[in-house]
């Protein structure tokens, strides 16, 4: 049984709730959206990445990898406190928790085939779509003046375009990425598509030619819980 522990650097006012340590970045936003969609009680703590909060010893005790998002759940498996890092795992964890609590829409498809489809597309986001779009953003927006040639921007533009094409193809004739309904797979991918606005790279990538993505973005963005989730940990309020 894990002893219940919260970092004193980010005090818990509601220690019976899930404690979220995050920021309003693409990976962080996934968890804010998931918590809002599921209606699970939680307490957000903003991690200031520019100040290096993610390298604070107490943060590293929750995630030794020093990255947001992560959570501490005081009522984890078998009633014991547990911490979880890696956004894709947190989405799966929260879905399972909501399902165990009787929520009939845990946002994780449950059909025997759909469940594995969801896993595939979730891993596609975690291992490919997110990291590559992130590298694109780095070279396109942040490292322009740090490299002496176009190798980085060209490499990651090509890969970002290719991955947008994969997502576009998947969304052709579908409302959501897996099954007939909005799921945690949409939650995982959506903030990374929004990140293209932040990077200012949409025209460069020919975003408008991926005709099935924008209607899906609008469908996701029309959900009130998604709108609330996007701004979780965006201010210094907590
Ligand atoms: N695979 C991890 C990636 C997490 C990640 O890269 N988080 C970024 C923000 S989106 C971060 O914490 N960056 C701060 C740093 O690297 O110092 C996940 O999905 O949770």
PDB file of C-alpha atoms and ligand atoms in Angstrom:
ATOM      1  CA  UNK A   1       0.000   0.000   0.000  1.00  0.00           C
ATOM      2  CA  UNK A   2       1.488   3.342  -1.104  1.00  0.00           C
ATOM      3  CA  UNK A   3       1.594   5.985   1.567  1.00  0.00           C
ATOM      4  CA  UNK A   4      -0.432   9.093   0.652  1.00  0.00           C
ATOM      5  CA  UNK A   5       1.917  11.914  -0.247  1.00  0.00           C
ATOM      6  CA  UNK A   6       1.396  15.312  -1.879  1.00  0.00           C
ATOM      7  CA  UNK A   7       4.170  17.773  -2.705  1.00  0.00           C
ATOM      8  CA  UNK A   8       4.235  20.603  -0.173  1.00  0.00           C
ATOM      9  CA  UNK A   9       5.448  22.930  -2.962  1.00  0.00           C
ATOM     10  CA  UNK A  10       1.900  22.728  -4.408  1.00  0.00           C
ATOM     11  CA  UNK A  11      -0.323  22.309  -1.325  1.00  0.00           C
ATOM     12  CA  UNK A  12      -3.560  20.331  -1.698  1.00  0.00           C
ATOM     13  CA  UNK A  13      -6.608  22.184  -0.468  1.00  0.00           C
ATOM     14  CA  UNK A  14      -8.794  19.195  -1.296  1.00  0.00           C
ATOM     15  CA  UNK A  15      -6.613  16.162  -0.560  1.00  0.00           C
ATOM     16  CA  UNK A  16      -9.482  13.769  -1.264  1.00  0.00           C
ATOM     17  CA  UNK A  17      -9.494  14.850  -4.942  1.00  0.00           C
ATOM     18  CA  UNK A  18      -7.213  13.868  -7.791  1.00  0.00           C
ATOM     19  CA  UNK A  19      -4.300  16.298  -7.793  1.00  0.00           C
ATOM     20  CA  UNK A  20      -3.318  17.461 -11.274  1.00  0.00           C
ATOM     21  CA  UNK A  21       0.143  18.957 -11.924  1.00  0.00           C
ATOM     22  CA  UNK A  22       0.086  20.443 -15.388  1.00  0.00           C
ATOM     23  CA  UNK A  23       0.213  23.398 -17.758  1.00  0.00           C
ATOM     24  CA  UNK A  24      -1.911  24.390 -20.767  1.00  0.00           C
ATOM     25  CA  UNK A  25       0.419  22.754 -23.306  1.00  0.00           C
ATOM     26  CA  UNK A  26      -0.768  20.106 -25.811  1.00  0.00           C
ATOM     27  CA  UNK A  27       0.087  17.191 -23.494  1.00  0.00           C
ATOM     28  CA  UNK A  28      -1.199  19.014 -20.430  1.00  0.00           C
ATOM     29  CA  UNK A  29      -4.466  19.983 -22.099  1.00  0.00           C
ATOM     30  CA  UNK A  30      -5.349  16.357 -22.769  1.00  0.00           C
ATOM     31  CA  UNK A  31      -5.725  15.650 -19.068  1.00  0.00           C
ATOM     32  CA  UNK A  32      -7.631  18.855 -18.296  1.00  0.00           C
ATOM     33  CA  UNK A  33     -10.112  17.966 -21.047  1.00  0.00           C
ATOM     34  CA  UNK A  34     -10.419  14.351 -19.875  1.00  0.00           C
ATOM     35  CA  UNK A  35     -11.104  15.355 -16.266  1.00  0.00           C
ATOM     36  CA  UNK A  36     -13.706  17.901 -17.355  1.00  0.00           C
ATOM     37  CA  UNK A  37     -15.377  15.449 -19.729  1.00  0.00           C
ATOM     38  CA  UNK A  38     -15.582  12.733 -17.079  1.00  0.00           C
ATOM     39  CA  UNK A  39     -16.628  15.106 -14.310  1.00  0.00           C
ATOM     40  CA  UNK A  40     -14.132  13.586 -11.877  1.00  0.00           C
ATOM     41  CA  UNK A  41     -13.330  15.813  -8.870  1.00  0.00           C
ATOM     42  CA  UNK A  42      -9.812  17.189  -9.173  1.00  0.00           C
ATOM     43  CA  UNK A  43      -7.596  20.001  -7.985  1.00  0.00           C
ATOM     44  CA  UNK A  44      -5.313  21.638 -10.590  1.00  0.00           C
ATOM     45  CA  UNK A  45      -1.822  22.912  -9.842  1.00  0.00           C
ATOM     46  CA  UNK A  46      -0.096  24.956 -12.497  1.00  0.00           C
ATOM     47  CA  UNK A  47       3.473  23.903 -13.136  1.00  0.00           C
ATOM     48  CA  UNK A  48       5.470  26.859 -14.418  1.00  0.00           C
ATOM     49  CA  UNK A  49       7.674  25.254 -17.077  1.00  0.00           C
ATOM     50  CA  UNK A  50       9.543  28.458 -17.862  1.00  0.00           C
ATOM     51  CA  UNK A  51      10.519  28.713 -14.174  1.00  0.00           C
ATOM     52  CA  UNK A  52      11.708  25.089 -14.159  1.00  0.00           C
ATOM     53  CA  UNK A  53       9.051  23.770 -11.720  1.00  0.00           C
ATOM     54  CA  UNK A  54       9.212  20.436 -13.540  1.00  0.00           C
ATOM     55  CA  UNK A  55      12.734  19.919 -12.188  1.00  0.00           C
ATOM     56  CA  UNK A  56      11.762  20.624  -8.569  1.00  0.00           C
ATOM     57  CA  UNK A  57      12.706  17.579  -6.407  1.00  0.00           C
ATOM     58  CA  UNK A  58       9.093  17.178  -5.262  1.00  0.00           C
ATOM     59  CA  UNK A  59       7.862  17.173  -8.852  1.00  0.00           C
ATOM     60  CA  UNK A  60      10.516  14.608  -9.801  1.00  0.00           C
ATOM     61  CA  UNK A  61       9.193  12.376  -7.040  1.00  0.00           C
ATOM     62  CA  UNK A  62       5.903  12.202  -8.987  1.00  0.00           C
ATOM     63  CA  UNK A  63       7.474  12.091 -12.438  1.00  0.00           C
ATOM     64  CA  UNK A  64      11.203  11.268 -12.530  1.00  0.00           C
ATOM     65  CA  UNK A  65      11.098  12.248 -16.208  1.00  0.00           C
ATOM     66  CA  UNK A  66      10.445  15.884 -15.219  1.00  0.00           C
ATOM     67  CA  UNK A  67       7.542  16.556 -17.574  1.00  0.00           C
ATOM     68  CA  UNK A  68       3.903  17.549 -17.238  1.00  0.00           C
ATOM     69  CA  UNK A  69       1.203  16.306 -16.990  1.00  0.00           C
ATOM     70  CA  UNK A  70       1.055  14.032 -13.978  1.00  0.00           C
ATOM     71  CA  UNK A  71      -1.488  13.252 -11.288  1.00  0.00           C
ATOM     72  CA  UNK A  72      -1.664  11.950  -7.750  1.00  0.00           C
ATOM     73  CA  UNK A  73      -4.850  10.036  -7.005  1.00  0.00           C
ATOM     74  CA  UNK A  74      -5.461   9.671  -3.262  1.00  0.00           C
ATOM     75  CA  UNK A  75      -7.960   6.865  -4.006  1.00  0.00           C
ATOM     76  CA  UNK A  76      -6.103   4.740  -6.520  1.00  0.00           C
ATOM     77  CA  UNK A  77      -6.286   0.985  -7.092  1.00  0.00           C
ATOM     78  CA  UNK A  78      -7.363  -0.926  -3.964  1.00  0.00           C
ATOM     79  CA  UNK A  79      -7.968   2.405  -2.261  1.00  0.00           C
ATOM     80  CA  UNK A  80      -4.284   3.282  -2.079  1.00  0.00           C
ATOM     81  CA  UNK A  81      -2.749   6.566  -3.209  1.00  0.00           C
ATOM     82  CA  UNK A  82      -1.032   6.391  -6.574  1.00  0.00           C
ATOM     83  CA  UNK A  83       0.733   8.730  -8.965  1.00  0.00           C
ATOM     84  CA  UNK A  84       0.638   8.527 -12.749  1.00  0.00           C
ATOM     85  CA  UNK A  85       2.735  10.241 -15.430  1.00  0.00           C
ATOM     86  CA  UNK A  86       2.671  10.064 -19.270  1.00  0.00           C
ATOM     87  CA  UNK A  87      -0.456  11.706 -20.680  1.00  0.00           C
ATOM     88  CA  UNK A  88      -1.642   8.642 -22.619  1.00  0.00           C
ATOM     89  CA  UNK A  89      -1.458   6.483 -19.520  1.00  0.00           C
ATOM     90  CA  UNK A  90      -3.265   9.144 -17.479  1.00  0.00           C
ATOM     91  CA  UNK A  91      -6.116   9.132 -20.032  1.00  0.00           C
ATOM     92  CA  UNK A  92      -6.402   5.341 -19.773  1.00  0.00           C
ATOM     93  CA  UNK A  93      -6.154   5.475 -15.984  1.00  0.00           C
ATOM     94  CA  UNK A  94      -8.927   8.073 -15.696  1.00  0.00           C
ATOM     95  CA  UNK A  95     -11.147   6.162 -18.136  1.00  0.00           C
ATOM     96  CA  UNK A  96     -10.760   3.009 -16.073  1.00  0.00           C
ATOM     97  CA  UNK A  97     -11.398   4.900 -12.858  1.00  0.00           C
ATOM     98  CA  UNK A  98     -14.575   6.488 -14.241  1.00  0.00           C
ATOM     99  CA  UNK A  99     -15.766   3.124 -15.534  1.00  0.00           C
ATOM    100  CA  UNK A 100     -15.122   1.455 -12.179  1.00  0.00           C
ATOM    101  CA  UNK A 101     -17.170   4.233 -10.557  1.00  0.00           C
ATOM    102  CA  UNK A 102     -20.117   3.376 -12.827  1.00  0.00           C
ATOM    103  CA  UNK A 103     -19.707   6.046 -15.516  1.00  0.00           C
ATOM    104  CA  UNK A 104     -21.265   4.473 -18.605  1.00  0.00           C
ATOM    105  CA  UNK A 105     -19.248   6.678 -20.933  1.00  0.00           C
ATOM    106  CA  UNK A 106     -15.661   6.415 -19.788  1.00  0.00           C
ATOM    107  CA  UNK A 107     -14.461   7.769 -23.185  1.00  0.00           C
ATOM    108  CA  UNK A 108     -12.534   4.547 -23.788  1.00  0.00           C
ATOM    109  CA  UNK A 109     -14.282   2.446 -26.452  1.00  0.00           C
ATOM    110  CA  UNK A 110     -15.126  -0.920 -24.928  1.00  0.00           C
ATOM    111  CA  UNK A 111     -16.046  -3.124 -27.894  1.00  0.00           C
ATOM    112  CA  UNK A 112     -13.466  -5.890 -28.389  1.00  0.00           C
ATOM    113  CA  UNK A 113     -12.269  -4.474 -31.727  1.00  0.00           C
ATOM    114  CA  UNK A 114     -12.782  -0.784 -30.995  1.00  0.00           C
ATOM    115  CA  UNK A 115     -10.783  -1.053 -27.802  1.00  0.00           C
ATOM    116  CA  UNK A 116      -7.693  -2.123 -29.706  1.00  0.00           C
ATOM    117  CA  UNK A 117      -8.334   0.431 -32.434  1.00  0.00           C
ATOM    118  CA  UNK A 118      -8.393   3.076 -29.724  1.00  0.00           C
ATOM    119  CA  UNK A 119      -5.101   1.754 -28.338  1.00  0.00           C
ATOM    120  CA  UNK A 120      -3.509   1.937 -31.799  1.00  0.00           C
ATOM    121  CA  UNK A 121      -4.577   5.511 -32.423  1.00  0.00           C
ATOM    122  CA  UNK A 122      -3.646   6.553 -28.920  1.00  0.00           C
ATOM    123  CA  UNK A 123      -0.154   5.117 -29.383  1.00  0.00           C
ATOM    124  CA  UNK A 124      -0.015   6.738 -32.842  1.00  0.00           C
ATOM    125  CA  UNK A 125      -0.556  10.074 -31.109  1.00  0.00           C
ATOM    126  CA  UNK A 126       1.860   9.392 -28.266  1.00  0.00           C
ATOM    127  CA  UNK A 127       4.698   7.949 -30.297  1.00  0.00           C
ATOM    128  CA  UNK A 128       4.342   9.836 -33.565  1.00  0.00           C
ATOM    129  CA  UNK A 129       1.843  12.632 -34.017  1.00  0.00           C
ATOM    130  CA  UNK A 130       2.627  14.569 -30.828  1.00  0.00           C
ATOM    131  CA  UNK A 131       6.424  14.239 -30.787  1.00  0.00           C
ATOM    132  CA  UNK A 132       6.794  14.998 -34.514  1.00  0.00           C
ATOM    133  CA  UNK A 133       4.427  17.986 -34.510  1.00  0.00           C
ATOM    134  CA  UNK A 134       6.349  19.165 -31.451  1.00  0.00           C
ATOM    135  CA  UNK A 135       9.660  18.880 -33.312  1.00  0.00           C
ATOM    136  CA  UNK A 136       8.108  20.710 -36.241  1.00  0.00           C
ATOM    137  CA  UNK A 137       7.099  23.534 -33.876  1.00  0.00           C
ATOM    138  CA  UNK A 138      10.575  23.628 -32.403  1.00  0.00           C
ATOM    139  CA  UNK A 139      12.352  24.026 -35.719  1.00  0.00           C
ATOM    140  CA  UNK A 140       9.675  26.144 -37.412  1.00  0.00           C
ATOM    141  CA  UNK A 141       8.961  28.592 -34.605  1.00  0.00           C
ATOM    142  CA  UNK A 142      11.638  28.460 -31.932  1.00  0.00           C
ATOM    143  CA  UNK A 143      14.937  27.426 -33.491  1.00  0.00           C
ATOM    144  CA  UNK A 144      14.940  29.451 -36.694  1.00  0.00           C
ATOM    145  CA  UNK A 145      17.891  31.511 -35.523  1.00  0.00           C
ATOM    146  CA  UNK A 146      19.703  28.567 -33.937  1.00  0.00           C
ATOM    147  CA  UNK A 147      20.419  26.433 -36.973  1.00  0.00           C
ATOM    148  CA  UNK A 148      22.530  27.302 -39.982  1.00  0.00           C
ATOM    149  CA  UNK A 149      20.495  25.331 -42.509  1.00  0.00           C
ATOM    150  CA  UNK A 150      16.919  24.174 -43.205  1.00  0.00           C
ATOM    151  CA  UNK A 151      17.505  20.519 -42.485  1.00  0.00           C
ATOM    152  CA  UNK A 152      15.482  20.421 -39.234  1.00  0.00           C
ATOM    153  CA  UNK A 153      12.545  22.446 -40.490  1.00  0.00           C
ATOM    154  CA  UNK A 154      12.405  20.464 -43.733  1.00  0.00           C
ATOM    155  CA  UNK A 155      12.642  17.094 -42.020  1.00  0.00           C
ATOM    156  CA  UNK A 156       9.878  17.801 -39.501  1.00  0.00           C
ATOM    157  CA  UNK A 157       7.658  19.676 -41.976  1.00  0.00           C
ATOM    158  CA  UNK A 158       7.651  16.595 -44.181  1.00  0.00           C
ATOM    159  CA  UNK A 159       6.870  14.316 -41.264  1.00  0.00           C
ATOM    160  CA  UNK A 160       4.178  16.650 -39.863  1.00  0.00           C
ATOM    161  CA  UNK A 161       2.531  16.791 -43.304  1.00  0.00           C
ATOM    162  CA  UNK A 162       2.678  13.032 -43.632  1.00  0.00           C
ATOM    163  CA  UNK A 163       1.075  12.546 -40.195  1.00  0.00           C
ATOM    164  CA  UNK A 164      -1.639  15.123 -40.917  1.00  0.00           C
ATOM    165  CA  UNK A 165      -2.345  13.095 -44.037  1.00  0.00           C
ATOM    166  CA  UNK A 166      -2.706   9.940 -41.947  1.00  0.00           C
ATOM    167  CA  UNK A 167      -5.158  11.671 -39.586  1.00  0.00           C
ATOM    168  CA  UNK A 168      -7.027  13.222 -42.510  1.00  0.00           C
ATOM    169  CA  UNK A 169      -7.403   9.836 -44.170  1.00  0.00           C
ATOM    170  CA  UNK A 170      -8.659   8.301 -40.970  1.00  0.00           C
ATOM    171  CA  UNK A 171     -11.265  11.055 -40.516  1.00  0.00           C
ATOM    172  CA  UNK A 172     -12.624  10.740 -44.066  1.00  0.00           C
ATOM    173  CA  UNK A 173     -16.241   9.653 -43.652  1.00  0.00           C
ATOM    174  CA  UNK A 174     -15.982   9.555 -39.854  1.00  0.00           C
ATOM    175  CA  UNK A 175     -17.013  12.004 -37.147  1.00  0.00           C
ATOM    176  CA  UNK A 176     -14.410  10.860 -34.629  1.00  0.00           C
ATOM    177  CA  UNK A 177     -11.145   8.953 -34.814  1.00  0.00           C
ATOM    178  CA  UNK A 178     -12.441   5.696 -33.316  1.00  0.00           C
ATOM    179  CA  UNK A 179     -15.999   4.390 -33.354  1.00  0.00           C
ATOM    180  CA  UNK A 180     -19.045   6.627 -33.639  1.00  0.00           C
ATOM    181  CA  UNK A 181     -18.430   8.798 -30.619  1.00  0.00           C
ATOM    182  CA  UNK A 182     -15.965  11.276 -29.146  1.00  0.00           C
ATOM    183  CA  UNK A 183     -13.334   9.362 -27.159  1.00  0.00           C
ATOM    184  CA  UNK A 184     -10.027   9.744 -25.375  1.00  0.00           C
ATOM    185  CA  UNK A 185      -8.324   9.290 -28.740  1.00  0.00           C
ATOM    186  CA  UNK A 186      -9.853  12.565 -29.944  1.00  0.00           C
ATOM    187  CA  UNK A 187      -8.771  14.145 -26.662  1.00  0.00           C
ATOM    188  CA  UNK A 188      -5.187  12.999 -27.264  1.00  0.00           C
ATOM    189  CA  UNK A 189      -4.957  14.278 -30.841  1.00  0.00           C
ATOM    190  CA  UNK A 190      -7.011  17.470 -30.723  1.00  0.00           C
ATOM    191  CA  UNK A 191      -4.630  19.693 -28.670  1.00  0.00           C
ATOM    192  CA  UNK A 192      -1.769  18.767 -31.008  1.00  0.00           C
ATOM    193  CA  UNK A 193      -3.724  19.972 -34.022  1.00  0.00           C
ATOM    194  CA  UNK A 194      -4.503  23.195 -32.122  1.00  0.00           C
ATOM    195  CA  UNK A 195      -0.768  23.591 -31.486  1.00  0.00           C
ATOM    196  CA  UNK A 196      -0.297  24.284 -35.210  1.00  0.00           C
ATOM    197  CA  UNK A 197      -1.968  27.670 -34.623  1.00  0.00           C
ATOM    198  CA  UNK A 198       0.494  28.422 -31.827  1.00  0.00           C
ATOM    199  CA  UNK A 199       3.412  27.443 -34.080  1.00  0.00           C
ATOM    200  CA  UNK A 200       1.984  29.562 -36.920  1.00  0.00           C
ATOM    201  CA  UNK A 201       2.692  26.719 -39.314  1.00  0.00           C
ATOM    202  CA  UNK A 202      -0.683  25.915 -40.849  1.00  0.00           C
ATOM    203  CA  UNK A 203      -0.141  27.545 -44.247  1.00  0.00           C
ATOM    204  CA  UNK A 204       3.387  26.183 -44.427  1.00  0.00           C
ATOM    205  CA  UNK A 205       2.039  22.645 -43.916  1.00  0.00           C
ATOM    206  CA  UNK A 206      -0.868  23.102 -46.342  1.00  0.00           C
ATOM    207  CA  UNK A 207      -3.317  22.478 -43.507  1.00  0.00           C
ATOM    208  CA  UNK A 208      -6.326  23.571 -45.593  1.00  0.00           C
ATOM    209  CA  UNK A 209      -5.741  20.685 -48.006  1.00  0.00           C
ATOM    210  CA  UNK A 210      -6.504  18.178 -45.211  1.00  0.00           C
ATOM    211  CA  UNK A 211     -10.216  18.635 -45.633  1.00  0.00           C
ATOM    212  CA  UNK A 212     -11.444  16.240 -42.975  1.00  0.00           C
ATOM    213  CA  UNK A 213      -9.451  17.602 -40.063  1.00  0.00           C
ATOM    214  CA  UNK A 214     -10.989  21.047 -39.576  1.00  0.00           C
ATOM    215  CA  UNK A 215     -14.629  19.816 -39.308  1.00  0.00           C
ATOM    216  CA  UNK A 216     -13.445  17.361 -36.640  1.00  0.00           C
ATOM    217  CA  UNK A 217     -11.563  20.161 -34.831  1.00  0.00           C
ATOM    218  CA  UNK A 218     -14.800  22.165 -34.813  1.00  0.00           C
ATOM    219  CA  UNK A 219     -16.786  19.188 -33.503  1.00  0.00           C
ATOM    220  CA  UNK A 220     -14.302  18.665 -30.667  1.00  0.00           C
ATOM    221  CA  UNK A 221     -14.080  22.380 -29.891  1.00  0.00           C
ATOM    222  CA  UNK A 222     -17.864  22.747 -29.656  1.00  0.00           C
ATOM    223  CA  UNK A 223     -17.963  20.566 -26.542  1.00  0.00           C
ATOM    224  CA  UNK A 224     -18.290  22.668 -23.351  1.00  0.00           C
ATOM    225  CA  UNK A 225     -16.059  20.285 -21.352  1.00  0.00           C
ATOM    226  CA  UNK A 226     -13.361  20.552 -24.018  1.00  0.00           C
ATOM    227  CA  UNK A 227     -13.532  24.349 -23.814  1.00  0.00           C
ATOM    228  CA  UNK A 228     -13.172  24.197 -20.034  1.00  0.00           C
ATOM    229  CA  UNK A 229     -10.386  21.627 -20.214  1.00  0.00           C
ATOM    230  CA  UNK A 230      -8.276  23.675 -22.606  1.00  0.00           C
ATOM    231  CA  UNK A 231      -7.710  26.389 -20.009  1.00  0.00           C
ATOM    232  CA  UNK A 232      -7.039  24.172 -17.002  1.00  0.00           C
ATOM    233  CA  UNK A 233      -3.686  25.207 -15.468  1.00  0.00           C
ATOM    234  CA  UNK A 234      -3.463  28.100 -17.945  1.00  0.00           C
ATOM    235  CA  UNK A 235      -3.319  30.802 -15.278  1.00  0.00           C
ATOM    236  CA  UNK A 236      -1.455  31.158 -12.021  1.00  0.00           C
ATOM    237  CA  UNK A 237      -4.734  30.791 -10.136  1.00  0.00           C
ATOM    238  CA  UNK A 238      -3.755  27.495  -8.554  1.00  0.00           C
TER     239      UNK A 238
HETATM  240  N1  LIG B   1       5.256  11.752 -23.391  1.00  0.00           N
HETATM  241  C1  LIG B   1       5.003  12.748 -22.393  1.00  0.00           C
HETATM  242  C2  LIG B   1       5.536  14.067 -22.872  1.00  0.00           C
HETATM  243  C3  LIG B   1       5.331  15.161 -21.846  1.00  0.00           C
HETATM  244  C4  LIG B   1       5.953  16.471 -22.298  1.00  0.00           C
HETATM  245  O1  LIG B   1       6.759  16.526 -23.231  1.00  0.00           O
HETATM  246  N2  LIG B   1       5.578  17.549 -21.611  1.00  0.00           N
HETATM  247  C5  LIG B   1       6.117  18.843 -21.936  1.00  0.00           C
HETATM  248  C6  LIG B   1       4.999  19.861 -22.101  1.00  0.00           C
HETATM  249  S1  LIG B   1       3.903  19.433 -23.431  1.00  0.00           S
HETATM  250  C7  LIG B   1       7.009  19.312 -20.788  1.00  0.00           C
HETATM  251  O2  LIG B   1       6.760  19.009 -19.637  1.00  0.00           O
HETATM  252  N3  LIG B   1       8.062  20.071 -21.115  1.00  0.00           N
HETATM  253  C8  LIG B   1       8.945  20.637 -20.140  1.00  0.00           C
HETATM  254  C9  LIG B   1      10.355  20.168 -20.258  1.00  0.00           C
HETATM  255  O3  LIG B   1      10.638  19.323 -21.110  1.00  0.00           O
HETATM  256  O4  LIG B   1      11.180  20.647 -19.497  1.00  0.00           O
HETATM  257  C10 LIG B   1       3.490  12.816 -22.139  1.00  0.00           C
HETATM  258  O5  LIG B   1       2.736  12.656 -23.094  1.00  0.00           O
HETATM  259  O6  LIG B   1       3.078  13.034 -20.987  1.00  0.00           O
END
